[in-house]
PDB file of C-alpha atoms in Angstrom:
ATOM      1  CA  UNK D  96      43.175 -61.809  27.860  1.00 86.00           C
ATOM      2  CA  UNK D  97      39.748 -60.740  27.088  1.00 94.00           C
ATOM      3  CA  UNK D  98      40.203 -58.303  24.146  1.00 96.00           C
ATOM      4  CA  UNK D  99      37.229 -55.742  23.788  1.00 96.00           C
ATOM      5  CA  UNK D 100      38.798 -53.501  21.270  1.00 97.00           C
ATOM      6  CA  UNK D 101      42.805 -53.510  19.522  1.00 98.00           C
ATOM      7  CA  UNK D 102      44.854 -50.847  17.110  1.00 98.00           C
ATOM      8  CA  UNK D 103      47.724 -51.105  16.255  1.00 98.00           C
ATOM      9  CA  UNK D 104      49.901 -47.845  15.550  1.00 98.00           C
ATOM     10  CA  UNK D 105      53.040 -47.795  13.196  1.00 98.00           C
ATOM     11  CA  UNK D 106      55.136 -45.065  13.259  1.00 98.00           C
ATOM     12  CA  UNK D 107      58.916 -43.573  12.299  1.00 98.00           C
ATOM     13  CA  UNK D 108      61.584 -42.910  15.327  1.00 98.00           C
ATOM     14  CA  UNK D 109      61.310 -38.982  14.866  1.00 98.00           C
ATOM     15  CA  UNK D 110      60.308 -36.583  17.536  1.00 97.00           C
ATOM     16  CA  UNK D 111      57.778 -35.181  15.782  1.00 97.00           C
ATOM     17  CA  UNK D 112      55.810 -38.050  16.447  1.00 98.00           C
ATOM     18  CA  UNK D 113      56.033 -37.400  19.692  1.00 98.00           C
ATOM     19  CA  UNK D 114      53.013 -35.831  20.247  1.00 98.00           C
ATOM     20  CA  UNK D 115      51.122 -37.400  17.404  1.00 98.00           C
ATOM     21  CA  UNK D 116      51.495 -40.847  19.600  1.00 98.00           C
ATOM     22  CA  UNK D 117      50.440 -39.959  22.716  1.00 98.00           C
ATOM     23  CA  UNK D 118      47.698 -37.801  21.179  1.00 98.00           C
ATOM     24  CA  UNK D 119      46.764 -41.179  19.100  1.00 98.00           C
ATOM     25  CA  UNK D 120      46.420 -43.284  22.370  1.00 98.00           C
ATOM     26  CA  UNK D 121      44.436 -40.906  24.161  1.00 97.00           C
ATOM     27  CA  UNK D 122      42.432 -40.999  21.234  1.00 97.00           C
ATOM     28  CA  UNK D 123      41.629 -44.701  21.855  1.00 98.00           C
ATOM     29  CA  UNK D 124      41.254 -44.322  25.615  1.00 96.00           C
ATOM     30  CA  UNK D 125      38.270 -42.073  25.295  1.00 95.00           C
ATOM     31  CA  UNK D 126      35.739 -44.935  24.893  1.00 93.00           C
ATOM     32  CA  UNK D 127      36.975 -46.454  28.464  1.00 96.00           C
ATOM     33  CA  UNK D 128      35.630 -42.634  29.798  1.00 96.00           C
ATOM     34  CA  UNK D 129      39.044 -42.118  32.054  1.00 96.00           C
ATOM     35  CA  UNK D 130      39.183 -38.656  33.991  1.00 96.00           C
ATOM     36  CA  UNK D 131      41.224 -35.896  33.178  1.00 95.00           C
ATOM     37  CA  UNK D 132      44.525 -36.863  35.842  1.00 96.00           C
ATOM     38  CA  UNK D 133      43.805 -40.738  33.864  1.00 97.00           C
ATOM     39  CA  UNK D 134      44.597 -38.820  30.563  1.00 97.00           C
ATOM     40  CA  UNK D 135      47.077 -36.765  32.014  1.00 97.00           C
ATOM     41  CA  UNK D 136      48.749 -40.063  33.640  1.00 98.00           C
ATOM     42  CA  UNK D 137      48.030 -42.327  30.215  1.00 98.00           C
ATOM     43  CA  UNK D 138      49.698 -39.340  27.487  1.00 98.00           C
ATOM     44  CA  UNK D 139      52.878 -39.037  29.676  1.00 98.00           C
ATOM     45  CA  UNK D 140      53.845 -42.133  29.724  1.00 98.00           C
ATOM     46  CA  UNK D 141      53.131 -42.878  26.039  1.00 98.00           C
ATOM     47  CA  UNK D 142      55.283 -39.513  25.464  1.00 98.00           C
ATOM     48  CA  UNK D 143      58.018 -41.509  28.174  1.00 97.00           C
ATOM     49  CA  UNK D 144      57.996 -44.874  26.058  1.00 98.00           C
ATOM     50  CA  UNK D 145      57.971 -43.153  22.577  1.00 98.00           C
ATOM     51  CA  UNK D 146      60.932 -41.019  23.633  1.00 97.00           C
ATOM     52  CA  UNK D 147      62.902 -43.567  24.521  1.00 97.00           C
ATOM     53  CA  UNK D 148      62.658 -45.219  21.481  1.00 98.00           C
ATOM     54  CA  UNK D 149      63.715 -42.175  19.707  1.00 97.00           C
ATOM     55  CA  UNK D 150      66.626 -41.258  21.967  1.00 96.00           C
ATOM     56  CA  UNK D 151      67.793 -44.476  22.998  1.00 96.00           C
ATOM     57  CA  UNK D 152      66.752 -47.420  20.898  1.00 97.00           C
ATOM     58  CA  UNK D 153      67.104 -45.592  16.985  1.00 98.00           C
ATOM     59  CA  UNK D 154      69.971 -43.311  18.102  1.00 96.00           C
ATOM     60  CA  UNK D 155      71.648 -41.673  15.671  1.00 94.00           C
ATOM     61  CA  UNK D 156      69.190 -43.668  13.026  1.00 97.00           C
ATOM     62  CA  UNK D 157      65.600 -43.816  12.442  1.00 98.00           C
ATOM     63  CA  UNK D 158      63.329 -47.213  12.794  1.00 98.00           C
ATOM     64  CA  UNK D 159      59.831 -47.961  13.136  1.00 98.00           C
ATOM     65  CA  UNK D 160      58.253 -47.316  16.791  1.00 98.00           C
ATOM     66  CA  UNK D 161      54.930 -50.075  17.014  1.00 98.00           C
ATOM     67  CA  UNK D 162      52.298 -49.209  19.417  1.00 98.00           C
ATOM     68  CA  UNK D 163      49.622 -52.134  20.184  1.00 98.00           C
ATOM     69  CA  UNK D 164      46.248 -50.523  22.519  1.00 98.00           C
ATOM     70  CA  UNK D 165      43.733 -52.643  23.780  1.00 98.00           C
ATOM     71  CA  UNK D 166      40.994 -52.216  25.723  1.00 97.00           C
ATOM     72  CA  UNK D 167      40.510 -55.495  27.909  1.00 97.00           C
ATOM     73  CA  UNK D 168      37.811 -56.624  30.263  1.00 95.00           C
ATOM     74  CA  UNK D 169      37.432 -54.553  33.433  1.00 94.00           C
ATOM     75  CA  UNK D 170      37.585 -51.522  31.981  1.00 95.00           C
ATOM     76  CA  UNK D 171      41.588 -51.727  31.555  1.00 97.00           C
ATOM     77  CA  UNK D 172      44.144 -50.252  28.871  1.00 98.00           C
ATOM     78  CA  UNK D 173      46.616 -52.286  27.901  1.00 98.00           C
ATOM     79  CA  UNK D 174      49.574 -50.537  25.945  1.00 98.00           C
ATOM     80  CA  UNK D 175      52.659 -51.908  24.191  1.00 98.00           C
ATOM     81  CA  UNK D 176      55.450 -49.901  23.052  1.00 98.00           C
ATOM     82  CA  UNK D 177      58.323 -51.913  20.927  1.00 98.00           C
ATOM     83  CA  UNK D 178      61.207 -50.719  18.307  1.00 98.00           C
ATOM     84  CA  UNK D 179      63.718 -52.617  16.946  1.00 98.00           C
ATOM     85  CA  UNK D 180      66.896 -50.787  18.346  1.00 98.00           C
ATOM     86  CA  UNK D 181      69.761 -51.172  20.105  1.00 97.00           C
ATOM     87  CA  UNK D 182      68.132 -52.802  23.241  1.00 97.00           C
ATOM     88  CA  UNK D 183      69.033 -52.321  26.548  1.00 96.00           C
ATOM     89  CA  UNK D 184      72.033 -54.328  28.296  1.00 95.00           C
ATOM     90  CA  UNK D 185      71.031 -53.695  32.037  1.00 95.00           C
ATOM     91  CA  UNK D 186      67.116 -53.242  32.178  1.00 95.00           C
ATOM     92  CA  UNK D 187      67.436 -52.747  35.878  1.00 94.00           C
ATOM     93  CA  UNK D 188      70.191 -50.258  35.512  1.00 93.00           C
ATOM     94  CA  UNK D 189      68.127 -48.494  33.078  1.00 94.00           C
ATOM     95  CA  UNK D 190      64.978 -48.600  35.556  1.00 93.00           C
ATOM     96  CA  UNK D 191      66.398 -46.271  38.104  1.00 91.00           C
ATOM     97  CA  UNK D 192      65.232 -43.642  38.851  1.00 89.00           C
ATOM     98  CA  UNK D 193      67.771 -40.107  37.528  1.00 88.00           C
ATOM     99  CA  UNK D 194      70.148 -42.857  35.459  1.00 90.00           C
ATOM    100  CA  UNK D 195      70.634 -41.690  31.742  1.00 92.00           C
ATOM    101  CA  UNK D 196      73.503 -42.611  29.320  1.00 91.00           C
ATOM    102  CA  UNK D 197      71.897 -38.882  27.844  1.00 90.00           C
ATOM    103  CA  UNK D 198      73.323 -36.435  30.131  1.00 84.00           C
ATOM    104  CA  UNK D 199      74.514 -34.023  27.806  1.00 83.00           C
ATOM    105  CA  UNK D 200      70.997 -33.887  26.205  1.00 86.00           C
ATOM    106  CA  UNK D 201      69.485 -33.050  29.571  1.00 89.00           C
ATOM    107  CA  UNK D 202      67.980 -36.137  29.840  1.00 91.00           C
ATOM    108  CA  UNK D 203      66.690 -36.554  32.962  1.00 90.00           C
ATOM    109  CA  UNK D 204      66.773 -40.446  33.660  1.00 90.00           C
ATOM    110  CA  UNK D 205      62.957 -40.237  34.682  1.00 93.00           C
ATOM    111  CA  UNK D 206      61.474 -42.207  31.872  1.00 95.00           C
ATOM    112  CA  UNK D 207      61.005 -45.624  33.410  1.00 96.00           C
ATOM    113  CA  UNK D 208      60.240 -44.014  36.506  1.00 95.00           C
ATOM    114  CA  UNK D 209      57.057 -42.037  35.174  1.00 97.00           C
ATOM    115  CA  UNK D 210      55.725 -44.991  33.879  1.00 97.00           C
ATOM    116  CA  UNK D 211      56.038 -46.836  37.010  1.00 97.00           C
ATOM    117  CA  UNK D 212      54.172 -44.434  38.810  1.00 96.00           C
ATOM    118  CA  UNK D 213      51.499 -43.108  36.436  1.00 97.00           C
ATOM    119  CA  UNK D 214      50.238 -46.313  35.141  1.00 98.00           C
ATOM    120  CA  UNK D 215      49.232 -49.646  37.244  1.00 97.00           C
ATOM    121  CA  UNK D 216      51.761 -52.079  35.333  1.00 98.00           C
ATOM    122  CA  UNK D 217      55.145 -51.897  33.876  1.00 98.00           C
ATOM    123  CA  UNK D 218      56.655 -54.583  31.781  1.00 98.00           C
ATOM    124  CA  UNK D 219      59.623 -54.339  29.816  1.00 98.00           C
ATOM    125  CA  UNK D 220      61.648 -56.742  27.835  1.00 98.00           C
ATOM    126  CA  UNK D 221      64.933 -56.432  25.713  1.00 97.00           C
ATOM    127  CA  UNK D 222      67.619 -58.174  23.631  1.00 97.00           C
ATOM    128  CA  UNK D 223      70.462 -56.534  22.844  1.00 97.00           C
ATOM    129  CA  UNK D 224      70.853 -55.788  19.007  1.00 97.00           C
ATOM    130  CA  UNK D 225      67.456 -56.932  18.560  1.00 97.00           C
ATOM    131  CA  UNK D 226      65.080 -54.435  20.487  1.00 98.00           C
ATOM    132  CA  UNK D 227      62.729 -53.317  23.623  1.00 98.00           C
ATOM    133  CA  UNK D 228      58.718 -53.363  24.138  1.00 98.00           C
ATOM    134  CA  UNK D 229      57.509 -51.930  27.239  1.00 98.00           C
ATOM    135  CA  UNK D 230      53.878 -53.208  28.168  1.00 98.00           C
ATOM    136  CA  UNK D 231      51.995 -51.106  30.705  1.00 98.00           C
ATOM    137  CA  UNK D 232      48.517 -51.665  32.321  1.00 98.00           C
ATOM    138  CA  UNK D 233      46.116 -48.603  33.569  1.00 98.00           C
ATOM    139  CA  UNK D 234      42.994 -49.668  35.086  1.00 97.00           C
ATOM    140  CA  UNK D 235      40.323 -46.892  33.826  1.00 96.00           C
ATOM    141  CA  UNK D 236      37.723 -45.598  36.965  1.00 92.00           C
ATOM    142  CA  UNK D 237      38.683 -46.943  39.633  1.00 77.00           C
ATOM    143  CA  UNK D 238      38.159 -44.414  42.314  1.00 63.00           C
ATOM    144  CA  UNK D 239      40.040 -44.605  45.124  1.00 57.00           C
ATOM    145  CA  UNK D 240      37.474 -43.872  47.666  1.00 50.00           C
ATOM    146  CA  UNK D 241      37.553 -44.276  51.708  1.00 45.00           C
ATOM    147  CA  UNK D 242      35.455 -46.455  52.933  1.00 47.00           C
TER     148      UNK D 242
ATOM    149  CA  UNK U  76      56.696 -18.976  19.628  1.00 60.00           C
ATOM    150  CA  UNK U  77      56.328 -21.366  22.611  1.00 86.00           C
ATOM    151  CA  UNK U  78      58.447 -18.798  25.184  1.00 95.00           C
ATOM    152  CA  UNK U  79      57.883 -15.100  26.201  1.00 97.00           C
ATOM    153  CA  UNK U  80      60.770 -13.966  27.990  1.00 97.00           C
ATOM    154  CA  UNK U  81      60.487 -10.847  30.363  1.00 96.00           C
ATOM    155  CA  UNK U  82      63.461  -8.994  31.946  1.00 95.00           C
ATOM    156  CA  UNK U  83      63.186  -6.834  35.065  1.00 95.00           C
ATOM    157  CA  UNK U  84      65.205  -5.794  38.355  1.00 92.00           C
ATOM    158  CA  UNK U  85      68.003  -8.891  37.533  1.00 95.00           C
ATOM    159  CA  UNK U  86      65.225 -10.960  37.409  1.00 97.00           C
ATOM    160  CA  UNK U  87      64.071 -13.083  34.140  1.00 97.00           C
ATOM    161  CA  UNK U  88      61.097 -14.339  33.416  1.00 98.00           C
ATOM    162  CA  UNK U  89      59.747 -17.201  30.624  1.00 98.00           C
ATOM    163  CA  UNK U  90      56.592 -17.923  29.967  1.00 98.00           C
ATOM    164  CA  UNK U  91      56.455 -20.922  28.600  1.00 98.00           C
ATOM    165  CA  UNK U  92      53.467 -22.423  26.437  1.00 97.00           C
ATOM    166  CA  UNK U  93      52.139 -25.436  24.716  1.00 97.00           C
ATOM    167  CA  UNK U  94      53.565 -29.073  24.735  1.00 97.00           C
ATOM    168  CA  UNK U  95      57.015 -29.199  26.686  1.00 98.00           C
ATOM    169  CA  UNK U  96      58.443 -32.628  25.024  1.00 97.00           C
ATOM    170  CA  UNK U  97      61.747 -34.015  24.220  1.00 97.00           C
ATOM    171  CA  UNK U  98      60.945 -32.589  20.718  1.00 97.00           C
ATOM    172  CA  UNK U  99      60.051 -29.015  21.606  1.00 97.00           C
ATOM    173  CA  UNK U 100      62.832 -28.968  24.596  1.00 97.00           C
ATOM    174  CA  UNK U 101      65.796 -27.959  22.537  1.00 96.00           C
ATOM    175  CA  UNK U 102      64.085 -24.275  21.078  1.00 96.00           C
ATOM    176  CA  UNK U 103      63.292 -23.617  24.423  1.00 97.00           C
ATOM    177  CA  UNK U 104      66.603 -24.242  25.813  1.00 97.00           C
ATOM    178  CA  UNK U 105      68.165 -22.096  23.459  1.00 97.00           C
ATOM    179  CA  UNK U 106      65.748 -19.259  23.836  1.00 97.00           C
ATOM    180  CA  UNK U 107      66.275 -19.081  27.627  1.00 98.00           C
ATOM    181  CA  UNK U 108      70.028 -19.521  28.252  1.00 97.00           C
ATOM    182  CA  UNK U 109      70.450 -17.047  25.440  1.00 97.00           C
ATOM    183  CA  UNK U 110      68.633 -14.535  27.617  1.00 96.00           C
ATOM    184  CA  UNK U 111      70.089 -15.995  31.045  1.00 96.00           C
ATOM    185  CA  UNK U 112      73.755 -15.735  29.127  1.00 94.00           C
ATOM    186  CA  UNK U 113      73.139 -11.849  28.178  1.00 95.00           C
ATOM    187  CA  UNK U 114      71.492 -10.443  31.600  1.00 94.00           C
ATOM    188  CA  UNK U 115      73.077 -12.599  34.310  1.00 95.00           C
ATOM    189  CA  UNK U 116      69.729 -12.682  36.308  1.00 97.00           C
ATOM    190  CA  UNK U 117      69.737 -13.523  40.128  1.00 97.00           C
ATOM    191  CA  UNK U 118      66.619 -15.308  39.697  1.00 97.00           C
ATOM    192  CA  UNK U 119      65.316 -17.209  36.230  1.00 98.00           C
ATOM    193  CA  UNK U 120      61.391 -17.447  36.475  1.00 98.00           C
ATOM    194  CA  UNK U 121      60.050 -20.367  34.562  1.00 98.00           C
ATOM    195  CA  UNK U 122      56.258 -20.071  34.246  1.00 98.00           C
ATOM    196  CA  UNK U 123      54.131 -22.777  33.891  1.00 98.00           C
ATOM    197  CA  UNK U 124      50.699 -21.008  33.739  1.00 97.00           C
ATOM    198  CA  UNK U 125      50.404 -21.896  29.586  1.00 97.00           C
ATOM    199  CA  UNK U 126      51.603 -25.238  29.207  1.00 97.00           C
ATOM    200  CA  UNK U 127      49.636 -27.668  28.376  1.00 97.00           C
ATOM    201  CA  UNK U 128      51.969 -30.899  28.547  1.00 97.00           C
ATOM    202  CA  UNK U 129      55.030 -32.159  30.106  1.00 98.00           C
ATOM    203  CA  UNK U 130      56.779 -34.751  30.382  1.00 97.00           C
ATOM    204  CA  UNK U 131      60.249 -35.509  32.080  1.00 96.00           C
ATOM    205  CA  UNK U 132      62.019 -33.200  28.984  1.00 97.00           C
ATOM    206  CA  UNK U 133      60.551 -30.612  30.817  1.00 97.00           C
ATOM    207  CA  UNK U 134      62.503 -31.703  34.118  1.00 96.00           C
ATOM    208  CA  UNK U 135      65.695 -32.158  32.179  1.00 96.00           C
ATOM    209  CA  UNK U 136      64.707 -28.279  30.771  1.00 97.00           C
ATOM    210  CA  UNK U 137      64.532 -27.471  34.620  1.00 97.00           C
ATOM    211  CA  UNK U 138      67.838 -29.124  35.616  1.00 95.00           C
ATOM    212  CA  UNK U 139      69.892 -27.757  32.703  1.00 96.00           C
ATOM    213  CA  UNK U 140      68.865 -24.284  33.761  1.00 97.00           C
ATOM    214  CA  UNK U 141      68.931 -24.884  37.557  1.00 96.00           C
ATOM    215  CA  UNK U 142      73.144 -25.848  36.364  1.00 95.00           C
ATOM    216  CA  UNK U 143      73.311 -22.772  35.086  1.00 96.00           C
ATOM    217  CA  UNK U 144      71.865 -20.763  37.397  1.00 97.00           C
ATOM    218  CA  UNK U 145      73.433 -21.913  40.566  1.00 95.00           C
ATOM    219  CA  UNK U 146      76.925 -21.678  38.156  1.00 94.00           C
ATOM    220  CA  UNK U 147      76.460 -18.108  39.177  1.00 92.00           C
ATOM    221  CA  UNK U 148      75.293 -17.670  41.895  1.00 95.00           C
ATOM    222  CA  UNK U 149      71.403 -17.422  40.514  1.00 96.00           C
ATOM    223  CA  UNK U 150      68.562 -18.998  41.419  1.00 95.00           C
ATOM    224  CA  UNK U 151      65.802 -20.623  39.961  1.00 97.00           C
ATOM    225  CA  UNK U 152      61.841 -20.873  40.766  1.00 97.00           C
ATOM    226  CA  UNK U 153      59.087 -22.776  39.273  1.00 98.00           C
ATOM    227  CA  UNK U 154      55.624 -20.419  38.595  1.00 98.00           C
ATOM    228  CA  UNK U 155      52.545 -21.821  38.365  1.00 98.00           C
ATOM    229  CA  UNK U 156      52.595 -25.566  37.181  1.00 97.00           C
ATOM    230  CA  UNK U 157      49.212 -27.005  36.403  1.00 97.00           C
ATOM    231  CA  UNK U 158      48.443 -30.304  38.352  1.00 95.00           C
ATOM    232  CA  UNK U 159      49.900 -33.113  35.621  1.00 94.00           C
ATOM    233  CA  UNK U 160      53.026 -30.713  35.629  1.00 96.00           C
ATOM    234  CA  UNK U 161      53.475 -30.540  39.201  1.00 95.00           C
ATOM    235  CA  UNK U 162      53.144 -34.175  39.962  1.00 96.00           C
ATOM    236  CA  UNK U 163      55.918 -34.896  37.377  1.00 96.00           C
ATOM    237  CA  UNK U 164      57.851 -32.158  38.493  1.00 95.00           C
ATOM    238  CA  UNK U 165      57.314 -33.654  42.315  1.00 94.00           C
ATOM    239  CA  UNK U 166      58.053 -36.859  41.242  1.00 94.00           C
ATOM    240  CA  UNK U 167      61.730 -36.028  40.012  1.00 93.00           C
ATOM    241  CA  UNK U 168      62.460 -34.535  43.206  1.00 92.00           C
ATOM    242  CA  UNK U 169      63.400 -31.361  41.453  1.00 92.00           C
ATOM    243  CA  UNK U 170      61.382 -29.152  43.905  1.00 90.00           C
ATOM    244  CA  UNK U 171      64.364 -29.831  46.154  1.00 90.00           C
ATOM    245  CA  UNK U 172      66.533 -27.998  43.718  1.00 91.00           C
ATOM    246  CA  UNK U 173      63.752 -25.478  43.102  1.00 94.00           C
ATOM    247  CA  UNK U 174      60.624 -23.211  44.686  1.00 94.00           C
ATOM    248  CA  UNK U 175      57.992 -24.123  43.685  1.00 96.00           C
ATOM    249  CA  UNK U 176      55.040 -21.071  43.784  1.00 95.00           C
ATOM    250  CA  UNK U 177      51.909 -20.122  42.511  1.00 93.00           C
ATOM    251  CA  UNK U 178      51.263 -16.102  42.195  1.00 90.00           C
TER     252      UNK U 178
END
């Protein structure tokens, strides 16, 4: 991985920080000059990732949310979410698409499903007990042109 | 405040405004069905025109209300999403549940 440019962001699990996160990454993006639907694409799915970790992962306690943005060769963002919660026993389960275990909150099960669509990558890993990250990959400018 | 709410003819409109996240969600809610809960609107309006951000919260916001709604009889339309909004909004399928229109 050829690293160009790397923060690191360290945060508490409350929704306040909601905004402040995927504010803070867009922040870093700037310098790889993405368009406004690129911004639009990169901030939701922060906002996805960092409300899962406050929902899901610290529920009913607060933790520390870690965010990890590079800025890699090819003019690519490279973005890892990770808490130390409760983890996730069935990644795939949790993957599709309208599935919550936070009905009652009007969750709407699309978390996983945003990211998957509005970035180029989704990784995520788990342990149960231990914690999640979620890795996701955005390639900045490329233009989908007809040729 | 993040909602103006408008009644007229059985029909209720919010405006909504600003960032529509998991941590604004819940003030919104409560705003809305408190108005939906006194006027028993045939149609809830939920206008998109000032919002600035959403992510799926703001499709959960939709679904809670489109429960509601339809628990009556009512329905529900989406006004004016700007372009991030919509393709969220498109992407949960929830235009199935709801009009989408621009005025």
């Amino acid at each position: 991985m050829n690293v160009k440019n790397e923060m690191k962001l360290c945060f508490k699990s409350i929704s306040e920080n909601e905004g402040f996160a995927r504010t803070a990454v867009c922040g870093f993006c700037a310098m790889l000059d993405p368009n406004i639907e690129e911004i639009s694409d990169i901030r939701t799915a922060v906002s996805e990732a960092v409300t899962n970790c406050i929902v899901h992962a610290y529920r009913g306690t607060i933790g520390t949310i870690e965010i990890t943005a590079k800025i890699l060769a090819g003019n690519e963002l490279y973005i890892k979410i990770k808490d130390k919660g409760c983890g996730i026993p069935d990644i795939e389960k949790a993957m599709e698409p309208l599935y919550t275990t936070a009905a009652c909150e009007e969750r709407a099960g699309l978390g996983f499903a945003v990211m998957e669509s509005f970035m180029d990558s989704l990784k995520v890993k788990s342990a149960v007990g231990r914690g999640t990250s979620v890795t996701m990959r955005k390639k900045i400018g490329v233009r989908y042109e007809q040729t | 405040m993040p909602v103006r709410i408008e009644n007229k003819n059985k029909r209720t409109t919010a405006f909504l405004s600003g960032e529509i996240d998991h941590h604004a969600a819940p003030a919104l809610r409560r705003e809305i069905d408190r108005e939906i809960m006194e006027n028993m609107p045939s149609e809830l309006v939920l206008d998109f025109s000032d919002v600035t951000f959403m992510d799926s919260s703001g499709v959960g916001l939709v679904m809670g209300r489109y429960k509601i709604m339809s628990g009556f009889g009512g329905n529900i339309v989406i006004q004016n999403p700007p372009i991030q909004i919509k393709k969220v909004m498109k992407l949960s399928g929830i235009d199935r549940l709801a009009a989408i229109c621009s005025v």
